[in-house]
Short mmCIF file of C-alpha atoms in Angstrom, two decimals:
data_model
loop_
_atom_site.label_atom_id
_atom_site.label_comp_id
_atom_site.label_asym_id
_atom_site.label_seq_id
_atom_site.Cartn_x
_atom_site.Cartn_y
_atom_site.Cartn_z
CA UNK D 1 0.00 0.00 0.00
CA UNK D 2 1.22 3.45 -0.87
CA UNK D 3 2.01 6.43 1.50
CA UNK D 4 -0.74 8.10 2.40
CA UNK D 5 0.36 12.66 2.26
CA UNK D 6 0.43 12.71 5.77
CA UNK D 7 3.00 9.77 5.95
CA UNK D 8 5.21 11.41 3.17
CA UNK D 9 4.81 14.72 5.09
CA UNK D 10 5.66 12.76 8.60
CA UNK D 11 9.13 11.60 7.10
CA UNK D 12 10.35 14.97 5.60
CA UNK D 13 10.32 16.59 9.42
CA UNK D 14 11.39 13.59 11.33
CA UNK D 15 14.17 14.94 14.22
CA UNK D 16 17.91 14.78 13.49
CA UNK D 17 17.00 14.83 9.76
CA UNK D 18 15.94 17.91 6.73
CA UNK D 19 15.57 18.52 3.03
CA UNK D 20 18.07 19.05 0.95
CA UNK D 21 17.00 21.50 -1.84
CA UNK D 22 18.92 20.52 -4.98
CA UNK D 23 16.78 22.86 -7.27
CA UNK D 24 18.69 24.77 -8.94
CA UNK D 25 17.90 26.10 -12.72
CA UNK D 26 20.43 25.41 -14.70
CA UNK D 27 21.24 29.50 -14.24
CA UNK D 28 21.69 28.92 -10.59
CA UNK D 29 24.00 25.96 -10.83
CA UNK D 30 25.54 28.16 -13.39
CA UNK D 31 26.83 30.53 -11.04
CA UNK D 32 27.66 28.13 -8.61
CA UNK D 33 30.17 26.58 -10.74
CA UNK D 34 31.69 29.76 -11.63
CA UNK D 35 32.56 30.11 -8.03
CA UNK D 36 35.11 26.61 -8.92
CA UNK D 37 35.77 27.67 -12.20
CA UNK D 38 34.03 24.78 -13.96
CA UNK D 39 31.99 24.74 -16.42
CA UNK D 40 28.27 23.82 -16.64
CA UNK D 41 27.27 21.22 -18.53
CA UNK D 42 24.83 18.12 -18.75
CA UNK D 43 27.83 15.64 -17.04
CA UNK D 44 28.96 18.15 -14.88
CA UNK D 45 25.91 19.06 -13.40
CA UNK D 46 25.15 15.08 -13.03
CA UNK D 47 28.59 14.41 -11.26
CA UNK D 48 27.40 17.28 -8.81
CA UNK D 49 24.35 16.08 -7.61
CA UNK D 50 25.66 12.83 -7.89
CA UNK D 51 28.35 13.28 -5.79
CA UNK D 52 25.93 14.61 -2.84
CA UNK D 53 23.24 11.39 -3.03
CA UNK D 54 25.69 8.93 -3.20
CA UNK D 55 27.45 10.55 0.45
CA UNK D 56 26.03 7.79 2.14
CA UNK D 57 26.33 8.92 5.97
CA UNK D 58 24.90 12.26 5.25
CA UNK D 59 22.00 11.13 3.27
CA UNK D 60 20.69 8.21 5.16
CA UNK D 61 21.56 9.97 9.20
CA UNK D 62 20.55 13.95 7.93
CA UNK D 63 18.50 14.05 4.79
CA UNK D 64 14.93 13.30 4.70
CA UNK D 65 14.41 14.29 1.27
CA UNK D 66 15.48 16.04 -1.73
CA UNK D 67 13.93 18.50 -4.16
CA UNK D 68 15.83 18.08 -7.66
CA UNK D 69 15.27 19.99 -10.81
CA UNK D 70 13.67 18.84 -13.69
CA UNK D 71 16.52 17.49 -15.70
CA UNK D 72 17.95 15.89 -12.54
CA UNK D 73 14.94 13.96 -12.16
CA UNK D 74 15.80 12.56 -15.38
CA UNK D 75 19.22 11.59 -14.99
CA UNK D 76 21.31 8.59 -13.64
CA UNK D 77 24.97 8.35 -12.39
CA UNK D 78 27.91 7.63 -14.21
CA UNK D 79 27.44 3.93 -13.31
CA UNK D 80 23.58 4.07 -14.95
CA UNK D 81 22.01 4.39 -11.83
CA UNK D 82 19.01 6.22 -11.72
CA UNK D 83 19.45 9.23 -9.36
CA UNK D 84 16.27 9.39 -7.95
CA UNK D 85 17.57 5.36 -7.14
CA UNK D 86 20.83 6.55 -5.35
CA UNK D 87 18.68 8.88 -3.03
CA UNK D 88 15.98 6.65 -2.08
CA UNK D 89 18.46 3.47 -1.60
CA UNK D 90 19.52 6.38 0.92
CA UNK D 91 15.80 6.41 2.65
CA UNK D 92 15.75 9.90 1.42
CA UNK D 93 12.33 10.90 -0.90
CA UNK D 94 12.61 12.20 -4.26
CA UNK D 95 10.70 15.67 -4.78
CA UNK D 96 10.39 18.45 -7.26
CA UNK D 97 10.31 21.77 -8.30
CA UNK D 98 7.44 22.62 -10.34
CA UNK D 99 6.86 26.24 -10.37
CA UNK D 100 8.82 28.26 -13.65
CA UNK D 101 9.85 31.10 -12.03
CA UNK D 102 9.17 34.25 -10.49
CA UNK D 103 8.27 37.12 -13.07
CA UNK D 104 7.25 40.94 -13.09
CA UNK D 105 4.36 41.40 -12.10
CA UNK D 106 2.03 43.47 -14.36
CA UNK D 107 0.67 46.95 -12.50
CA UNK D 108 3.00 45.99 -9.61
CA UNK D 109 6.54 47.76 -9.69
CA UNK D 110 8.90 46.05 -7.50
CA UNK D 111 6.85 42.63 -6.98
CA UNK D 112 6.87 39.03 -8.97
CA UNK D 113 4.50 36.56 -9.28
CA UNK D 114 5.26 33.08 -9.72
CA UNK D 115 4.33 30.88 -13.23
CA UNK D 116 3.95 27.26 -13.75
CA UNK D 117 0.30 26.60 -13.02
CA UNK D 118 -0.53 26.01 -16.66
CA UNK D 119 -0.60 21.62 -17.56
CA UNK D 120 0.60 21.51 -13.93
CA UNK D 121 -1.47 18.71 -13.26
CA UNK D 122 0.16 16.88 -16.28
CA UNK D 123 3.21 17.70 -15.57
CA UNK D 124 3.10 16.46 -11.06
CA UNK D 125 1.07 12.92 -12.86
CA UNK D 126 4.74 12.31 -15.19
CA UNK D 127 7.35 13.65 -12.15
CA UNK D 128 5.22 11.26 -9.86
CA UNK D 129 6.04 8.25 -12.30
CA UNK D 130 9.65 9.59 -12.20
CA UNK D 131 9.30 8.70 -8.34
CA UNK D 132 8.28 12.23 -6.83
CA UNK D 133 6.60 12.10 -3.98
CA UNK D 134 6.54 16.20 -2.73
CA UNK D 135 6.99 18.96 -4.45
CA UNK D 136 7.37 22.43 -4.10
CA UNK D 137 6.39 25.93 -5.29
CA UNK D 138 8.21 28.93 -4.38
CA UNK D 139 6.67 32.42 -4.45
CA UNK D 140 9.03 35.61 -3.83
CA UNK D 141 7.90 38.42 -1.50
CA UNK D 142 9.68 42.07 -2.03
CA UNK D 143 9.45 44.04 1.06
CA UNK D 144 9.98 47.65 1.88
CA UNK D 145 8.41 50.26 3.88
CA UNK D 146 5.44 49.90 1.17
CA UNK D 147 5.79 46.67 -0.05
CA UNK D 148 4.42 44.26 -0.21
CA UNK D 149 1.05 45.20 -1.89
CA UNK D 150 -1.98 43.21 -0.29
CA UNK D 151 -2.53 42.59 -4.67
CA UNK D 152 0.54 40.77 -4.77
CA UNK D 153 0.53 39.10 -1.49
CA UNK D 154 -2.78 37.61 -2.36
CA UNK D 155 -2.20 36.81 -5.69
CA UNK D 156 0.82 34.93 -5.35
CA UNK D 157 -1.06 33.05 -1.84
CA UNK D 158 -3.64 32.08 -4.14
CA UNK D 159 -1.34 30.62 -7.10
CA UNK D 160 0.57 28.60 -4.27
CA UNK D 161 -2.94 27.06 -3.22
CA UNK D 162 -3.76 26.26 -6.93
CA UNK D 163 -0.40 24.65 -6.80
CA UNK D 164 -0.77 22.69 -3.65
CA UNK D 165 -4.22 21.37 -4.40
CA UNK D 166 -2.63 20.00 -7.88
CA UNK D 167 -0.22 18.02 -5.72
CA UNK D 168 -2.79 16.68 -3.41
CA UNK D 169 -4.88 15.58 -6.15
CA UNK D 170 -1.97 13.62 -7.62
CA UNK D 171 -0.72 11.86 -4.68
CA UNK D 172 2.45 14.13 -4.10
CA UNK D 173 2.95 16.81 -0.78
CA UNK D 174 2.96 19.86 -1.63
CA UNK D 175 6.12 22.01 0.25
CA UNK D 176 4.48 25.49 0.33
CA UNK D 177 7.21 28.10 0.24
CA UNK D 178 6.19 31.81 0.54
CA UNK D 179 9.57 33.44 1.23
CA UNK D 180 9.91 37.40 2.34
CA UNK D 181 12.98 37.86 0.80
CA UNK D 182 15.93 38.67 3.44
CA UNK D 183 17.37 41.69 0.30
CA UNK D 184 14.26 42.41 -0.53
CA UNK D 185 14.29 45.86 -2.59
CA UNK D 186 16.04 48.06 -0.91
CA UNK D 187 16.53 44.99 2.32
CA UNK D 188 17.08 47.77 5.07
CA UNK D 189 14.10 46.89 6.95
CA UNK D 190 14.55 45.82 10.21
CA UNK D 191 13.39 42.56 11.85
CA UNK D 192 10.00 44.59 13.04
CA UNK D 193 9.03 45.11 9.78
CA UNK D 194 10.37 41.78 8.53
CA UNK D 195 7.79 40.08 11.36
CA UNK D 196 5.01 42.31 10.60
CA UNK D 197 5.11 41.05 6.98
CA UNK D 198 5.92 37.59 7.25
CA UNK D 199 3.00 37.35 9.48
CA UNK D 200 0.89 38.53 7.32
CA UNK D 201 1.83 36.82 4.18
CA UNK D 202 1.38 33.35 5.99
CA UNK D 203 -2.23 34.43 7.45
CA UNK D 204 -3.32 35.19 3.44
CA UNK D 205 -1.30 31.90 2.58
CA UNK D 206 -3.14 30.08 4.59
CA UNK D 207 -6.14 31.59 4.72
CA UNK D 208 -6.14 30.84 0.44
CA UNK D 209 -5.10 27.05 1.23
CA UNK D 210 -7.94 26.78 3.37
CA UNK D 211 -10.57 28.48 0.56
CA UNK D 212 -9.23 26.16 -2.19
CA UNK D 213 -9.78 23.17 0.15
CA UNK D 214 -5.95 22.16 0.98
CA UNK D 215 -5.49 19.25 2.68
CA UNK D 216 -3.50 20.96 5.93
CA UNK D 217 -2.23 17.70 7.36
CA UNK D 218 -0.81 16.43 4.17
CA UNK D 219 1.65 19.84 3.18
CA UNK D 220 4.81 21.46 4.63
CA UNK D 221 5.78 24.72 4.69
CA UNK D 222 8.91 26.40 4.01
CA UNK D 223 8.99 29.96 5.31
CA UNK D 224 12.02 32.09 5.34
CA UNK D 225 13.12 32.98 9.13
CA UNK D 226 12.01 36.42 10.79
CA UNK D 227 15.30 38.02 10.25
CA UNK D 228 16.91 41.98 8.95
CA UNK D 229 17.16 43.08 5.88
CA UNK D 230 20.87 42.11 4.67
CA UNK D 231 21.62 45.99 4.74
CA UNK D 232 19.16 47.23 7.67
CA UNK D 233 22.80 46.98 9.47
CA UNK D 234 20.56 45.54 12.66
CA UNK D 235 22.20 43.37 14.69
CA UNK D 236 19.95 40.47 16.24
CA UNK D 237 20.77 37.74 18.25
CA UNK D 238 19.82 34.36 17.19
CA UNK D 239 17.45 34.05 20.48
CA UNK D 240 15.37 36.95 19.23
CA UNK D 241 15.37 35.75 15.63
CA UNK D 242 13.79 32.53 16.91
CA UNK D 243 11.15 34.42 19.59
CA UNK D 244 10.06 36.19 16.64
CA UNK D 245 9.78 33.61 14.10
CA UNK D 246 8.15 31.61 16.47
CA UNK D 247 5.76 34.23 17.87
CA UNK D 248 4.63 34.78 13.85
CA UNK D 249 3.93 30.85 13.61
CA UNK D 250 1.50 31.01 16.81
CA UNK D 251 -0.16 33.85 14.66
CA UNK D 252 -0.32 32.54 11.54
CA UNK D 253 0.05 28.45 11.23
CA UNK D 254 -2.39 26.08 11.89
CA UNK D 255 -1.10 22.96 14.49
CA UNK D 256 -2.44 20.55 12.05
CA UNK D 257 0.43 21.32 9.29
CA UNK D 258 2.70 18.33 9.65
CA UNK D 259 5.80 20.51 9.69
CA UNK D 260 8.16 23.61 9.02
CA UNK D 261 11.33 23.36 7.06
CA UNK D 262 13.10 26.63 6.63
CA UNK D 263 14.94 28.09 3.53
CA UNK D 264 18.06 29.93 4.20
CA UNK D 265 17.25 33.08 2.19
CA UNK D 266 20.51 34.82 2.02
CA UNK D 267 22.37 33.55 5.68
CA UNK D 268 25.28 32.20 6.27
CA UNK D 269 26.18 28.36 6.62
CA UNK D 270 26.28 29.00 10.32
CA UNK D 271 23.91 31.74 10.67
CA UNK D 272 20.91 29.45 9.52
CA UNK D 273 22.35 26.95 11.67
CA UNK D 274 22.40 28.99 14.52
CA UNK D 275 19.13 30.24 14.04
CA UNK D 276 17.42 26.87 13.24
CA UNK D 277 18.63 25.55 16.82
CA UNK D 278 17.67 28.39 18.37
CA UNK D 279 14.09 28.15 17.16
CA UNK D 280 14.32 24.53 18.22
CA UNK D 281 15.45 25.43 21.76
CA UNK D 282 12.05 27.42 22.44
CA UNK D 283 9.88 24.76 24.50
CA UNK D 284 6.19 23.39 23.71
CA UNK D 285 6.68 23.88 19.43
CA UNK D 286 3.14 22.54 18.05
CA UNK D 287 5.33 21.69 14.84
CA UNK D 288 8.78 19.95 13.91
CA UNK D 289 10.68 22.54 12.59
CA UNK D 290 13.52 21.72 10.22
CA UNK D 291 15.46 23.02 7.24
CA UNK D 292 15.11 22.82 3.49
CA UNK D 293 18.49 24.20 2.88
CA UNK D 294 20.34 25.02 -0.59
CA UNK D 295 23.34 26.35 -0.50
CA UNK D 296 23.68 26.65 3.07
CA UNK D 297 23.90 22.88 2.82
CA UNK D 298 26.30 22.66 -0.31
CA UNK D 299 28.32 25.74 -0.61
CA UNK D 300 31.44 24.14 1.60
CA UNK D 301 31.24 21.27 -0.50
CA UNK D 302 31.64 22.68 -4.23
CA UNK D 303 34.08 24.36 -2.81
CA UNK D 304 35.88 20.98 -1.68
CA UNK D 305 34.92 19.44 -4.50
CA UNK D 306 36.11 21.89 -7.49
CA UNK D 307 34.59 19.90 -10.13
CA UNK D 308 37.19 16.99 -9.49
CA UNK D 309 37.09 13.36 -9.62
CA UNK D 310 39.95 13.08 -6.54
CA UNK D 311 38.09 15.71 -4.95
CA UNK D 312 34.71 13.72 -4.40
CA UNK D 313 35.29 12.61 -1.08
CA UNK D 314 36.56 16.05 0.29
CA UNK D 315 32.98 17.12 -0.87
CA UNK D 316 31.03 14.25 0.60
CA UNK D 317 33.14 15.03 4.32
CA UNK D 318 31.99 19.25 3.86
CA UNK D 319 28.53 17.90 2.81
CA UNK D 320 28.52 15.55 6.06
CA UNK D 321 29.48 18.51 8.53
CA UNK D 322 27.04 20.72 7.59
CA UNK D 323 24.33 17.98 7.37
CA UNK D 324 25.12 16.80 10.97
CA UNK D 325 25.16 20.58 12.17
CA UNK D 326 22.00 20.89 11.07
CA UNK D 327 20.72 17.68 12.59
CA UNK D 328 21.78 19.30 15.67
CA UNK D 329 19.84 22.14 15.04
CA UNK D 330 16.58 20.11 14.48
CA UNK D 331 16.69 19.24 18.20
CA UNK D 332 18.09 22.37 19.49
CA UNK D 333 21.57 20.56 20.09
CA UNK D 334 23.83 22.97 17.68
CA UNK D 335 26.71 24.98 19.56
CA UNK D 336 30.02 27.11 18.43
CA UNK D 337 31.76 24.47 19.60
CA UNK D 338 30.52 21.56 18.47
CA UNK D 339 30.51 23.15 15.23
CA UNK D 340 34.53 24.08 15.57
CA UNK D 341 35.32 20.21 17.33
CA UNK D 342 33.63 18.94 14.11
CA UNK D 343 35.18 21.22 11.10
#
């Protein structure tokens, strides 16, 4: 018998473990290779992400699931492997990115709306026979001292319900991501205005999954933290990042949603770290609260890995630390030193 949504869902947020989001368009990885000097092709891009799900330790001890990009799906290792094989030989679950993009949108300087709803439903029925079993749908929120319009809050809330009740209907969880965006326009708000928005996007997000009759218990959702603007030049601690956050989630989330995986949005390795086990420190959490991290998860290791062969397992060990940092963080176990014993 097949998982039911709230099983799937169950298994992405499960302690000690998070998502690893291996997403990224093919501009995206782009850049990321630049950083190593390689260049970004089909194999290259394969060797990547195929260095990362075959890193046994990490996968199977930290990572609960993976979000992979359309061509990834697709792929298989050098050896002929499927990848979507390598990471669920792990006990990791396959997922995908569905949405196309975040574009202008129309009467709404400033602000993006997110495309991809159009054969959607096609589209989740052929990535579920590829072995999906989430997805996810990110929409960008610009913020400033006017944005973001209550227009484009509630239109992109409303595509991301279209979205998740597309999933639902095919079997696969939806990972609802409405992310504020940490350099937002001008990103010199401060973490007031940064709470005061986030809280508000998730109450229209929510309040649209409920009027397009969302499944709650069978969904995760992947917020960005409450956190500056990246040139507010506020200083926060990570215990006040974490009250806030938390206080917004009280607000604004339903107990019956299985689960919160953050995105970085713009921290550093450690800062997200830091953060994420200080949110998991606070006592009496209604949710499990993990990560859904990016490059916060794989920046160290392209940079140990260069884009060389010999270099693989120098990647897989940079991949490891972070993944086991963040495993701490899950339970509220992360600390300066452990993370400087472990490096």
């Amino acid at each position: 018998m097949s998982e039911s949504l709230q099983d799937i869902a169950r298994r992405l947020v499960v302690p000690h473990k998070g998502i690893l989001a291996a997403d990224e368009s093919s501009g995206t990885i782009k850049k990321r290779f630049d950083t190593i000097n390689l260049t970004s092709t089909v194999e290259s891009r394969r060797d990547y992400r195929e260095m990362l799900f075959s890193a046994k330790k990490a996968m199977h001890d930290h990572i609960s699931g993976v979000i992979l990009f359309d061509e990834t799906i697709r792929q298989s290792a050098k050896d002929g492997t499927p990848l979507v094989k390598l990471i669920e030989d792990a006990g990791s679950i396959p997922g995908i990115k569905v949405d196309a993009g975040a574009i202008p949108m129309v009467g709404f300087p400033g602000e993006t709306i997110t495309e991809g709803l159009d054969g959607l439903g096609k589209r989740l029925a052929e990535y579920r026979g590829l072995g999906a079993r989430f997805a996810k749908w990110r929409a960008a929120i610009a913020i400033s001292k006017v944005l973001p319009t209550a227009g484009a809050t509630y239109a992109n809330a409303h595509a991301l319900a279209r979205y998740a009740a597309l999933c639902q209907s095919e079997g696969i969880v939806p990972i609802v991501e409405p992310e504020v965006l940490m350099d937002g326009v001008e990103a010199t708000h401060d973490i007031e205005r940064c709470q005061a928005v986030t809280q508000e996007v998730l109450r229209v997000v929510f309040e649209e999954l409920v009027r397009l009759r969302v499944d709650l218990t069978g969904m995760i959702l992947k917020p960005n933290m409450v956190v500056p603007g990246k040139d507010s030049g506020q200083v926060v601690s990570a215990q006040e990042i974490a009250e806030r956050t938390v206080a917004v989630f009280h607000a604004s989330v339903p107990t019956t949603v299985p689960g919160i995986a953050f995105l970085s949005g713009g921290q550093s390795d450690e800062e997200a770290t830091a953060n994420l086990s200080a949110i998991n420190q606070i006592k009496g959490l209604p949710w499990p609260i993990t990560f859904s991290f990016g490059r916060a998860l794989q920046a160290a290791a392209i940079q140990a890995w260069g884009g060389k062969a010999e270099n693989v397992a120098a990647g897989q060990r940079a991949f490891l630390h972070r993944c086991e940092m963040n495993g701490l963080a899950t339970v509220g176990e992360w600390t300066d030193a452990k993370e400087k014993q472990a490096a």
